[in-house]
Amino acid sequence: MKVLVIGGGAREHALCRSLSLDPDVTALHCAPGNAGIAEVAQVHPVDALDGAAVAELATSLRADLVVVGPEAPLVAGVADVLRERGIPVFGPSAEAALLEGSKAFAKDVMAAANVPTARSYVCTTPAEIDAALDAFGAPYVVKDDGLAAGKGVVVTGDLAAAREHALACDRVVIEEFLDGPEVSLFAITDGETVVPLQPAQDFKRALDADEGPNTGGMGAYSPLPWADPELVDEVLRTVLQPTVDELRRRGTPFSGLLYAGLAITSRGVRVIEFNARFGDPETQVVLARLKTPLAGVLLNAATGNLAAEPPLRWSEGAAVTVVVASHNYPGTPRTGDVIEGLERAAEVERAYVLHAGTAHDADGRVVSAGGRVLSVTATGDDLADARTQAYEALSRIRLDGSHHRTDIAEKAAASA
């Protein structure tokens, strides 16, 4: 099987790594890729948002499967162009991807499907914003209706800050605060059959102890030793399957990766948000634990044959990933800094480095090229073991001005 992956972050590096280990994959390509992906796949300088260009590349490569990683190409309709050309693609249509592209659309689907979620208001005027903020009170949860690369959500006790963020959005969703721990659960679907993956937890705040601004994610771990063993079955029954069924009923079937961001509240499971693609950094730990070869599963989803897929196989161990972020992230990041120590990090047993925002400079050195630069990932017999491996590998890397959290999976490992 020849596979083309679209995207250039750590999520796509994780996908490419798993696909490169699949014996059925005879050729692996990625567009546009990054410095790390180039080590496991042939990279191509194609604009991921240009559906026609992506389709032309897939055709020229005679790709048997295209996997669209990021949300922006999905919302832009890249998967639609590929389907029109008869190319199997893992990723939803632009209409179905609105589940992530519009918070208001997602709320409407959840209401129709009777999916449990936070009460909310969709606001477009200052008066509506003020009324919604007043109705829910602190802590305030304010979400840009559209895509914002993981940084469109503000959760704050500061009314002025909440209002400022809301006013900066064309359309905004203001909702009640959900208490309790958060869980990410992915599911692969062909529009009818839904196959859940293993849950993970990510860390959105930039600093230790969940301090600092929201980010796209500073680390993740899987499994969740504190979670109810029935959690996956419950979410499949009450959230994932009803959502897929509702989208199919509307004539916009969702085929690809459905990501449910969940809060385990005192009143039960509630959906915080949906994404229409693999999450970053949770993909890094979920795929690290998946033993079933990936390509066949994704192809079965893309071609409507997921019901024939045998049950997925998982490792009994754990996985942890820690994000190395560039100077000033999640503000305007500094780029172009040389990354040292990658070879030494790779020498740590059961650890590896996934590239997010990296590139090669004129001298061929690996340099930073984005806000989140690396995902240092490790597996272990348990979370404590995986943490040890990940942080040992991270300690061997040097990136001037970089920062990372030191507490990824710490509480979960202590309680396991």
Coordinates of C-alpha atoms in Angstrom, one line a residue:
M1 CA 0.0 0.0 0.0
K2 CA 1.3 3.5 -0.9
V3 CA 0.2 6.1 1.7
L4 CA 0.3 9.9 1.5
V5 CA 0.0 11.8 4.8
I6 CA -1.0 15.5 4.7
G7 CA 0.4 17.8 7.3
G8 CA 3.7 18.7 9.0
G9 CA 3.4 18.5 12.8
A10 CA 4.1 16.1 15.5
R11 CA 0.7 14.4 15.0
E12 CA 1.7 13.7 11.4
H13 CA 5.1 12.5 12.5
A14 CA 3.4 10.1 14.9
L15 CA 1.1 8.9 12.1
C16 CA 4.1 8.5 9.7
R17 CA 6.1 6.6 12.3
S18 CA 3.2 4.1 12.9
L19 CA 2.6 3.8 9.1
S20 CA 6.4 3.2 8.5
L21 CA 6.3 0.3 10.9
D22 CA 3.3 -1.3 9.1
P23 CA 4.5 -4.1 6.9
D24 CA 1.7 -3.5 4.4
V25 CA 3.0 0.0 3.7
T26 CA 5.4 -0.2 0.7
A27 CA 5.8 3.6 0.1
L28 CA 5.2 6.4 2.5
H29 CA 4.9 10.1 1.5
C30 CA 4.1 13.3 3.4
A31 CA 3.2 16.8 2.3
P32 CA 4.7 19.2 3.4
G33 CA 6.3 17.2 6.3
N34 CA 9.1 18.4 8.5
A35 CA 12.7 17.6 9.4
G36 CA 11.8 14.6 11.4
I37 CA 9.1 13.2 9.1
A38 CA 11.8 13.3 6.3
E39 CA 13.6 10.5 8.1
V40 CA 10.7 8.0 7.7
A41 CA 8.8 9.4 4.6
Q42 CA 9.5 11.1 1.3
V43 CA 8.4 14.7 1.8
H44 CA 6.8 17.0 -0.8
P45 CA 6.5 20.8 -0.7
V46 CA 2.8 21.0 -1.4
D47 CA 0.3 23.4 0.2
A48 CA -1.8 21.3 2.5
L49 CA -4.8 23.6 1.9
D50 CA -4.8 23.3 -1.8
G51 CA -7.1 20.4 -2.6
A52 CA -6.2 20.3 -6.3
A53 CA -2.5 20.2 -5.6
V54 CA -2.9 17.5 -3.0
A55 CA -5.0 15.4 -5.4
E56 CA -2.5 15.9 -8.2
L57 CA 0.3 14.7 -5.9
A58 CA -1.7 11.7 -4.7
T59 CA -2.5 10.8 -8.3
S60 CA 1.2 11.1 -9.4
L61 CA 2.3 8.9 -6.5
R62 CA -0.5 6.4 -7.2
A63 CA -1.4 6.6 -3.6
D64 CA -3.8 3.9 -2.3
L65 CA -4.7 6.0 0.7
V66 CA -4.4 9.7 1.7
V67 CA -4.5 10.5 5.4
V68 CA -5.3 14.2 6.2
G69 CA -3.8 15.2 9.5
P70 CA -4.7 18.8 10.4
E71 CA -8.1 20.4 10.8
A72 CA -7.6 23.3 8.4
P73 CA -7.3 21.2 5.2
L74 CA -10.4 19.2 6.2
V75 CA -12.5 22.4 6.8
A76 CA -11.1 23.7 3.5
G77 CA -12.5 20.6 1.7
V78 CA -9.3 18.8 0.7
A79 CA -10.9 15.4 1.5
D80 CA -13.8 16.3 -0.8
V81 CA -11.5 16.9 -3.8
L82 CA -9.7 13.6 -3.2
R83 CA -13.0 11.7 -3.0
E84 CA -14.2 13.4 -6.2
R85 CA -11.1 12.0 -7.9
G86 CA -11.8 8.5 -6.6
I87 CA -8.8 8.5 -4.2
P88 CA -9.5 6.8 -0.8
V89 CA -9.1 9.4 1.9
F90 CA -9.1 9.2 5.7
G91 CA -10.7 12.4 6.8
P92 CA -14.2 13.9 6.8
S93 CA -15.8 16.2 4.2
A94 CA -15.8 19.9 4.7
E95 CA -19.5 19.8 5.8
A96 CA -18.9 17.0 8.4
A97 CA -15.6 18.8 9.5
L98 CA -17.8 21.7 10.6
L99 CA -18.1 19.6 13.8
E100 CA -14.7 21.2 14.6
G101 CA -14.8 24.2 12.3
S102 CA -17.9 25.7 14.1
K103 CA -18.6 25.3 17.8
A104 CA -22.2 26.5 17.2
F105 CA -22.7 23.7 14.6
A106 CA -21.3 21.1 17.0
K107 CA -23.7 22.3 19.7
D108 CA -26.6 22.0 17.3
V109 CA -25.6 18.4 16.3
M110 CA -25.2 17.5 20.0
A111 CA -28.7 18.9 20.8
A112 CA -30.3 16.9 18.0
A113 CA -28.4 13.7 19.0
N114 CA -29.1 14.2 22.7
V115 CA -25.4 14.2 23.5
P116 CA -24.6 15.5 27.0
T117 CA -22.7 18.8 26.8
A118 CA -22.4 22.1 28.6
R119 CA -25.2 24.6 28.4
S120 CA -24.2 27.5 26.1
Y121 CA -25.1 30.6 24.2
V122 CA -24.0 31.6 20.7
C123 CA -23.3 35.3 20.7
T124 CA -22.6 37.9 18.0
T125 CA -23.2 41.2 19.7
P126 CA -21.7 42.9 22.8
A127 CA -25.1 42.8 24.5
E128 CA -25.4 39.0 23.9
I129 CA -21.9 38.5 25.2
D130 CA -22.6 40.5 28.4
A131 CA -25.8 38.6 29.0
A132 CA -24.2 35.2 28.6
L133 CA -21.3 36.0 30.8
D134 CA -23.6 37.3 33.4
A135 CA -25.9 34.2 33.1
F136 CA -23.1 31.7 33.8
G137 CA -20.7 33.7 36.0
A138 CA -17.1 32.8 36.8
P139 CA -15.2 30.9 35.8
Y140 CA -16.0 32.1 32.3
V141 CA -15.6 29.7 29.3
V142 CA -15.3 31.7 26.0
K143 CA -14.8 29.9 22.7
D144 CA -14.1 31.3 19.3
D145 CA -16.7 29.7 17.0
G146 CA -14.1 29.0 14.3
L147 CA -10.7 27.3 14.1
A148 CA -8.0 28.8 16.2
A149 CA -5.3 26.2 16.2
G150 CA -6.1 25.1 19.8
K151 CA -5.8 28.7 21.2
G152 CA -9.4 29.9 20.7
V153 CA -10.6 29.0 24.1
V154 CA -10.2 31.2 27.2
V155 CA -11.1 29.9 30.7
T156 CA -10.8 32.6 33.3
G157 CA -12.2 34.1 36.4
D158 CA -11.4 37.6 35.1
L159 CA -14.6 39.1 33.6
A160 CA -12.7 41.7 31.7
A161 CA -10.4 39.1 30.1
A162 CA -13.3 36.9 29.2
R163 CA -15.2 39.9 27.6
E164 CA -12.1 41.0 25.7
H165 CA -11.6 37.6 24.1
A166 CA -15.3 37.3 23.3
L167 CA -15.4 40.7 21.6
A168 CA -12.3 39.8 19.5
C169 CA -14.3 36.9 17.9
D170 CA -16.8 37.3 15.0
R171 CA -19.0 34.7 16.6
V172 CA -18.4 33.3 20.0
V173 CA -19.8 30.4 22.2
I174 CA -20.0 31.1 25.9
E175 CA -20.8 28.2 28.1
E176 CA -21.0 26.9 31.6
F177 CA -17.8 25.7 33.3
L178 CA -17.5 22.0 33.5
D179 CA -15.8 20.7 36.7
G180 CA -13.8 17.5 36.8
P181 CA -10.8 16.0 34.9
E182 CA -10.7 16.1 31.1
V183 CA -10.3 13.1 28.8
S184 CA -9.6 12.8 25.1
L185 CA -11.2 9.9 23.3
F186 CA -10.6 9.3 19.6
A187 CA -12.8 7.1 17.4
I188 CA -12.2 5.8 13.9
T189 CA -15.4 5.7 11.8
D190 CA -16.6 5.1 8.3
G191 CA -19.8 7.0 8.8
E192 CA -21.6 4.0 10.3
T193 CA -19.4 1.8 12.3
V194 CA -17.5 3.5 15.2
V195 CA -14.3 2.0 16.6
P196 CA -13.1 3.8 19.8
L197 CA -9.4 4.0 20.6
Q198 CA -7.8 4.2 24.0
P199 CA -8.4 7.3 26.1
A200 CA -5.7 9.9 26.8
Q201 CA -5.3 13.0 28.9
D202 CA -3.5 16.1 27.6
F203 CA -2.3 19.2 29.4
K204 CA -3.4 22.5 27.9
R205 CA -1.8 25.0 30.2
A206 CA 1.7 26.2 29.4
L207 CA 3.2 25.9 32.9
D208 CA 3.4 23.3 35.7
A209 CA 0.4 22.8 38.0
D210 CA -1.9 23.9 35.1
E211 CA -0.8 27.6 35.4
G212 CA -0.3 30.0 32.5
P213 CA -2.2 30.5 29.2
N214 CA -3.9 27.8 27.2
T215 CA -1.8 26.2 24.5
G216 CA -2.4 23.6 21.8
G217 CA -1.2 21.0 24.3
M218 CA 2.0 20.6 26.3
G219 CA 2.0 16.8 26.9
A220 CA -0.2 13.7 27.2
Y221 CA -0.3 10.3 28.7
S222 CA -2.2 7.0 28.2
P223 CA -3.8 4.9 29.7
L224 CA -5.7 6.6 32.5
P225 CA -5.4 4.5 35.6
W226 CA -8.0 6.6 37.5
A227 CA -10.7 6.4 34.8
D228 CA -13.8 4.2 35.1
P229 CA -13.2 0.9 33.1
E230 CA -16.6 1.4 31.5
L231 CA -15.8 4.9 30.3
V232 CA -15.0 4.0 26.7
D233 CA -18.2 1.9 26.3
E234 CA -20.2 4.7 27.9
V235 CA -18.8 7.4 25.6
L236 CA -19.3 5.2 22.5
R237 CA -23.0 4.7 23.5
T238 CA -23.9 8.2 24.6
V239 CA -21.6 10.4 22.5
L240 CA -19.7 8.9 19.6
Q241 CA -22.3 6.7 17.9
P242 CA -25.2 9.2 18.4
T243 CA -23.1 11.9 16.8
V244 CA -22.1 9.8 13.8
D245 CA -25.7 8.6 13.4
E246 CA -27.0 12.2 13.5
L247 CA -24.5 13.5 10.9
R248 CA -25.4 10.6 8.6
R249 CA -29.1 11.4 9.1
R250 CA -28.4 15.0 8.0
G251 CA -26.8 13.7 4.8
T252 CA -23.3 14.7 5.8
P253 CA -21.8 11.4 7.0
F254 CA -18.6 11.7 9.0
S255 CA -15.8 9.4 7.8
G256 CA -12.4 9.7 9.5
L257 CA -11.3 10.4 13.0
L258 CA -13.9 11.8 15.5
Y259 CA -12.2 13.2 18.6
A260 CA -14.3 13.9 21.7
G261 CA -12.9 16.2 24.3
L262 CA -14.7 15.2 27.5
A263 CA -15.1 16.4 31.1
I264 CA -15.8 13.8 33.7
T265 CA -18.1 16.0 35.9
S266 CA -19.9 15.4 39.1
R267 CA -23.1 15.0 37.0
G268 CA -21.5 12.5 34.5
V269 CA -19.6 12.7 31.2
R270 CA -20.0 16.0 29.2
V271 CA -18.6 16.9 25.8
I272 CA -16.4 19.9 25.9
E273 CA -15.6 19.9 22.2
F274 CA -15.4 17.8 19.0
N275 CA -12.4 17.7 16.7
A276 CA -12.5 16.2 13.2
R277 CA -9.0 14.8 13.3
F278 CA -6.4 13.1 15.5
G279 CA -5.5 15.4 18.4
D280 CA -2.0 16.7 19.1
P281 CA -0.3 15.7 21.5
E282 CA -2.7 12.8 22.4
T283 CA -2.0 11.0 19.1
Q284 CA 1.6 10.6 20.1
V285 CA 0.7 8.4 23.1
V286 CA -2.3 6.6 21.7
L287 CA -0.5 5.4 18.6
A288 CA 2.5 4.5 20.8
R289 CA 0.3 1.9 22.5
L290 CA -1.6 0.6 19.4
K291 CA -0.3 -2.8 18.3
T292 CA -2.7 -3.3 15.3
P293 CA -1.0 -2.1 12.1
L294 CA -2.5 1.3 11.3
A295 CA -2.8 1.5 7.5
G296 CA -5.4 -1.2 7.1
V297 CA -7.6 0.3 9.8
L298 CA -7.5 3.7 8.2
L299 CA -8.1 2.2 4.7
N300 CA -11.2 0.3 5.9
A301 CA -12.6 3.5 7.4
A302 CA -11.9 5.4 4.1
T303 CA -13.6 2.7 2.0
G304 CA -16.6 2.0 4.3
N305 CA -15.4 -1.4 5.4
L306 CA -14.7 -0.7 9.1
A307 CA -17.3 -3.3 10.3
A308 CA -15.0 -6.0 8.9
E309 CA -12.0 -4.8 11.0
P310 CA -11.0 -7.2 13.8
P311 CA -10.9 -5.7 17.4
L312 CA -7.9 -3.4 17.9
R313 CA -4.9 -4.7 19.9
W314 CA -3.2 -2.6 22.5
S315 CA -0.1 -2.8 24.6
E316 CA -0.5 -3.3 28.3
G317 CA 2.1 -0.7 29.1
A318 CA 1.9 3.1 29.1
A319 CA 3.0 6.0 27.0
V320 CA 4.0 9.6 27.9
T321 CA 4.8 12.6 25.6
V322 CA 6.3 15.9 26.7
V323 CA 6.2 18.9 24.4
V324 CA 9.3 21.1 24.0
A325 CA 8.0 24.6 23.1
S326 CA 10.0 27.5 21.6
H327 CA 10.7 30.8 23.4
N328 CA 7.5 32.8 24.1
Y329 CA 5.1 30.1 23.1
P330 CA 2.0 30.3 23.0
G331 CA 2.7 33.9 22.1
T332 CA 4.6 34.7 19.0
P333 CA 7.3 32.1 19.0
R334 CA 11.0 32.6 18.2
T335 CA 12.1 30.4 15.4
G336 CA 15.4 29.4 13.7
D337 CA 17.2 28.2 16.8
V338 CA 19.4 25.1 16.4
I339 CA 18.2 22.0 18.1
E340 CA 21.0 19.9 19.6
G341 CA 21.1 16.4 21.2
L342 CA 18.5 14.6 19.1
E343 CA 20.8 11.7 18.4
R344 CA 21.6 11.3 22.1
A345 CA 17.8 11.5 23.0
A346 CA 17.1 8.7 20.5
E347 CA 19.6 6.5 22.4
V348 CA 17.3 6.3 25.4
E349 CA 15.6 2.9 25.5
R350 CA 11.9 3.0 24.5
A351 CA 12.0 6.8 23.8
Y352 CA 11.9 8.7 20.5
V353 CA 11.5 12.3 19.4
L354 CA 8.6 13.4 17.2
H355 CA 9.1 16.6 15.3
A356 CA 6.4 19.3 15.3
G357 CA 7.7 22.7 14.3
T358 CA 11.1 21.9 12.8
A359 CA 13.0 22.5 9.5
H360 CA 16.5 22.3 8.1
D361 CA 18.6 25.5 7.8
A362 CA 21.0 26.3 5.0
D363 CA 23.7 24.2 6.7
G364 CA 21.4 21.2 7.0
R365 CA 21.0 21.6 10.8
V366 CA 17.6 20.9 12.4
V367 CA 16.1 24.2 13.7
S368 CA 12.9 25.4 15.3
A369 CA 10.2 26.5 13.0
G370 CA 7.1 26.8 15.1
G371 CA 5.7 27.2 18.6
R372 CA 5.6 23.6 19.6
V373 CA 8.9 22.2 18.4
L374 CA 9.2 18.6 19.6
S375 CA 7.1 15.8 21.2
V376 CA 9.5 13.6 23.3
T377 CA 7.6 10.3 23.6
A378 CA 8.3 7.2 25.5
T379 CA 6.7 3.9 26.4
G380 CA 7.1 1.9 29.6
D381 CA 5.7 -0.9 31.7
D382 CA 3.7 1.7 33.5
L383 CA 3.3 5.5 33.6
A384 CA 6.1 6.0 36.1
D385 CA 8.5 4.1 33.8
A386 CA 7.3 5.9 30.7
R387 CA 7.7 9.3 32.4
T388 CA 11.3 8.4 33.4
Q389 CA 12.2 7.5 29.9
A390 CA 10.6 10.6 28.3
Y391 CA 12.2 13.0 30.7
E392 CA 15.6 11.3 30.4
A393 CA 15.4 11.7 26.6
L394 CA 14.2 15.3 26.9
S395 CA 17.2 16.1 29.3
R396 CA 19.6 15.4 26.4
I397 CA 18.0 18.0 24.0
R398 CA 19.2 21.6 23.8
L399 CA 17.0 24.4 22.3
D400 CA 17.9 27.9 23.4
G401 CA 15.0 29.6 25.1
S402 CA 12.7 26.6 25.1
H403 CA 10.4 25.5 27.8
H404 CA 8.5 22.4 28.8
R405 CA 6.3 21.1 31.6
T406 CA 7.9 18.9 34.2
D407 CA 4.7 17.4 35.6
I408 CA 3.2 15.5 32.7
A409 CA 1.5 12.4 34.0
E410 CA 3.0 13.0 37.5
K411 CA -0.2 12.7 39.5
A412 CA -1.5 9.8 37.5
A413 CA 1.8 7.9 37.8
A414 CA 1.8 8.5 41.6
S415 CA -1.8 7.2 41.9
A416 CA -1.4 4.2 39.6

